[in-house]
Amino acid sequence: MGLPVLCFSGFAQSVPETKTELRVQQFLLLFLPLARFLKLLRYFESFRLLVDAFAKSAEALPVLTYIMAFIVLLFGTAIYVQEDRSNIPSMPHSLWLALVTMTTVGYGDYFPVSMGGYWTVSALTFVSVLFLALPVGIIGHEFNVTWQKRAEMLLKTRLRNALAKFGYSFTDVEHLFDFADEDADGQLQLSEFIELIRQMRIGVSVETAAKLFHFVDSNEDGLIDRQEFIRNVFPDEYAKHTQQIQDESFIRSKRRIGVALERLDSRSSQSSTFEDEEKVQRMIWR
């Protein structure tokens, strides 16, 4: 009821006298209700699955976008060459015709009238049907894979949000993991993991904790180590921590390689000096 009442009250107001007042009124009456309407997305946990599917498909989309732009430019140029200026006045109009034809929209405001234009647009239609199946198939496949793992992803997201809500950070979970490891073997059994979640009091039930344990246990050995748990619950922090360790290891390795090369150079110079001295002595004896 809020949006209709707000729109009705806005339409009943007087007409703005300046452009600034008009923009403010448009923002308050049109765009602000849309922003408030988007807040409902937090009640749809499955929306995260769609976002993940698009994120996983983003790697292939730039290449497909480039190919699409090339096809539009190629056929737009061909249409512009084939058609008369009375039908297609300029190059932008030709590109617009190629774009709406490729996306199968076809507004009908511009269309070919020459035989060459008909053949060009027909070829564009055939190529478009084949090309547009690629991004749709990629995004559909990623969404299918994500949907099959929806229970695991949603459960991990709930645990991550619960930890953030109660103030547990990446370091805190690492320390708690060590304390929950009673036999100090670096791994948690199911009972230890459930007790850890219960003692943290983050609103996760025993059944949910048991499901999460089986999701995190990727090798299905009945145990989860700290890296498995941190990698699944805090993937971003785990990646940064791993990258930091790798950078430090790379610096140490670089230093060792530099020292080894310096020693090798010194040995090579010493051996060359020794060979030169031997040559001089041979010449003297001769």
PDB file of N, CA and C in Angstrom, residues 45-58 139 142-143 146-147 149 153-154 157 160:
ATOM      1  N   GLU A  45      16.850 -16.087  -0.069  1.00  0.00           N
ATOM      2  CA  GLU A  45      18.203 -16.630   0.014  1.00  0.00           C
ATOM      3  C   GLU A  45      18.662 -17.211  -1.319  1.00  0.00           C
ATOM      4  N   SER A  46      17.717 -17.682  -2.135  1.00  0.00           N
ATOM      5  CA  SER A  46      18.089 -18.264  -3.417  1.00  0.00           C
ATOM      6  C   SER A  46      18.590 -17.221  -4.414  1.00  0.00           C
ATOM      7  N   PHE A  47      18.384 -15.929  -4.129  1.00  0.00           N
ATOM      8  CA  PHE A  47      18.905 -14.888  -5.020  1.00  0.00           C
ATOM      9  C   PHE A  47      20.431 -14.955  -5.073  1.00  0.00           C
ATOM     10  N   ARG A  48      21.035 -15.404  -3.987  1.00  0.00           N
ATOM     11  CA  ARG A  48      22.488 -15.539  -3.943  1.00  0.00           C
ATOM     12  C   ARG A  48      22.971 -16.559  -4.965  1.00  0.00           C
ATOM     13  N   LEU A  49      22.160 -17.575  -5.236  1.00  0.00           N
ATOM     14  CA  LEU A  49      22.540 -18.586  -6.221  1.00  0.00           C
ATOM     15  C   LEU A  49      22.647 -17.979  -7.613  1.00  0.00           C
ATOM     16  N   LEU A  50      21.704 -17.096  -7.941  1.00  0.00           N
ATOM     17  CA  LEU A  50      21.741 -16.448  -9.249  1.00  0.00           C
ATOM     18  C   LEU A  50      22.958 -15.547  -9.379  1.00  0.00           C
ATOM     19  N   VAL A  51      23.291 -14.843  -8.311  1.00  0.00           N
ATOM     20  CA  VAL A  51      24.478 -13.970  -8.326  1.00  0.00           C
ATOM     21  C   VAL A  51      25.740 -14.797  -8.500  1.00  0.00           C
ATOM     22  N   ASP A  52      25.836 -15.927  -7.806  1.00  0.00           N
ATOM     23  CA  ASP A  52      27.008 -16.791  -7.939  1.00  0.00           C
ATOM     24  C   ASP A  52      27.118 -17.356  -9.357  1.00  0.00           C
ATOM     25  N   ALA A  53      25.995 -17.701  -9.958  1.00  0.00           N
ATOM     26  CA  ALA A  53      26.030 -18.231 -11.320  1.00  0.00           C
ATOM     27  C   ALA A  53      26.551 -17.186 -12.301  1.00  0.00           C
ATOM     28  N   PHE A  54      26.096 -15.942 -12.157  1.00  0.00           N
ATOM     29  CA  PHE A  54      26.600 -14.877 -13.023  1.00  0.00           C
ATOM     30  C   PHE A  54      28.075 -14.595 -12.755  1.00  0.00           C
ATOM     31  N   ALA A  55      28.486 -14.664 -11.488  1.00  0.00           N
ATOM     32  CA  ALA A  55      29.891 -14.408 -11.158  1.00  0.00           C
ATOM     33  C   ALA A  55      30.802 -15.470 -11.765  1.00  0.00           C
ATOM     34  N   LYS A  56      30.372 -16.722 -11.734  1.00  0.00           N
ATOM     35  CA  LYS A  56      31.186 -17.786 -12.313  1.00  0.00           C
ATOM     36  C   LYS A  56      31.208 -17.707 -13.842  1.00  0.00           C
ATOM     37  N   SER A  57      30.165 -17.140 -14.429  1.00  0.00           N
ATOM     38  CA  SER A  57      30.116 -17.019 -15.886  1.00  0.00           C
ATOM     39  C   SER A  57      30.801 -15.757 -16.397  1.00  0.00           C
ATOM     40  N   ALA A  58      31.178 -14.865 -15.498  1.00  0.00           N
ATOM     41  CA  ALA A  58      31.727 -13.572 -15.915  1.00  0.00           C
ATOM     42  C   ALA A  58      33.044 -13.712 -16.650  1.00  0.00           C
ATOM     43  N   ILE A 139      25.611 -19.526 -18.885  1.00  0.00           N
ATOM     44  CA  ILE A 139      24.955 -19.075 -17.650  1.00  0.00           C
ATOM     45  C   ILE A 139      23.984 -20.130 -17.137  1.00  0.00           C
ATOM     46  N   GLU A 142      26.014 -22.920 -15.410  1.00  0.00           N
ATOM     47  CA  GLU A 142      26.510 -22.514 -14.094  1.00  0.00           C
ATOM     48  C   GLU A 142      25.382 -22.439 -13.075  1.00  0.00           C
ATOM     49  N   PHE A 143      24.219 -21.964 -13.499  1.00  0.00           N
ATOM     50  CA  PHE A 143      23.097 -21.906 -12.574  1.00  0.00           C
ATOM     51  C   PHE A 143      22.620 -23.310 -12.206  1.00  0.00           C
ATOM     52  N   THR A 146      25.094 -24.604  -9.707  1.00  0.00           N
ATOM     53  CA  THR A 146      24.891 -23.901  -8.432  1.00  0.00           C
ATOM     54  C   THR A 146      23.609 -24.353  -7.756  1.00  0.00           C
ATOM     55  N   TRP A 147      22.568 -24.590  -8.534  1.00  0.00           N
ATOM     56  CA  TRP A 147      21.294 -25.011  -7.951  1.00  0.00           C
ATOM     57  C   TRP A 147      21.404 -26.398  -7.340  1.00  0.00           C
ATOM     58  N   LYS A 149      23.926 -27.498  -5.836  1.00  0.00           N
ATOM     59  CA  LYS A 149      24.652 -27.339  -4.564  1.00  0.00           C
ATOM     60  C   LYS A 149      24.015 -26.257  -3.693  1.00  0.00           C
ATOM     61  N   MET A 153      25.541 -24.291  -0.287  1.00  0.00           N
ATOM     62  CA  MET A 153      25.874 -22.873  -0.368  1.00  0.00           C
ATOM     63  C   MET A 153      25.046 -22.040   0.602  1.00  0.00           C
ATOM     64  N   LEU A 154      23.749 -22.320   0.686  1.00  0.00           N
ATOM     65  CA  LEU A 154      22.897 -21.561   1.591  1.00  0.00           C
ATOM     66  C   LEU A 154      23.252 -21.825   3.049  1.00  0.00           C
ATOM     67  N   THR A 157      26.373 -19.922   3.831  1.00  0.00           N
ATOM     68  CA  THR A 157      26.066 -18.498   3.925  1.00  0.00           C
ATOM     69  C   THR A 157      25.394 -18.171   5.250  1.00  0.00           C
ATOM     70  N   ARG A 160      28.069 -18.202   7.904  1.00  0.00           N
ATOM     71  CA  ARG A 160      28.936 -17.029   7.758  1.00  0.00           C
ATOM     72  C   ARG A 160      28.249 -15.777   8.290  1.00  0.00           C
TER      73      ARG A 160
END
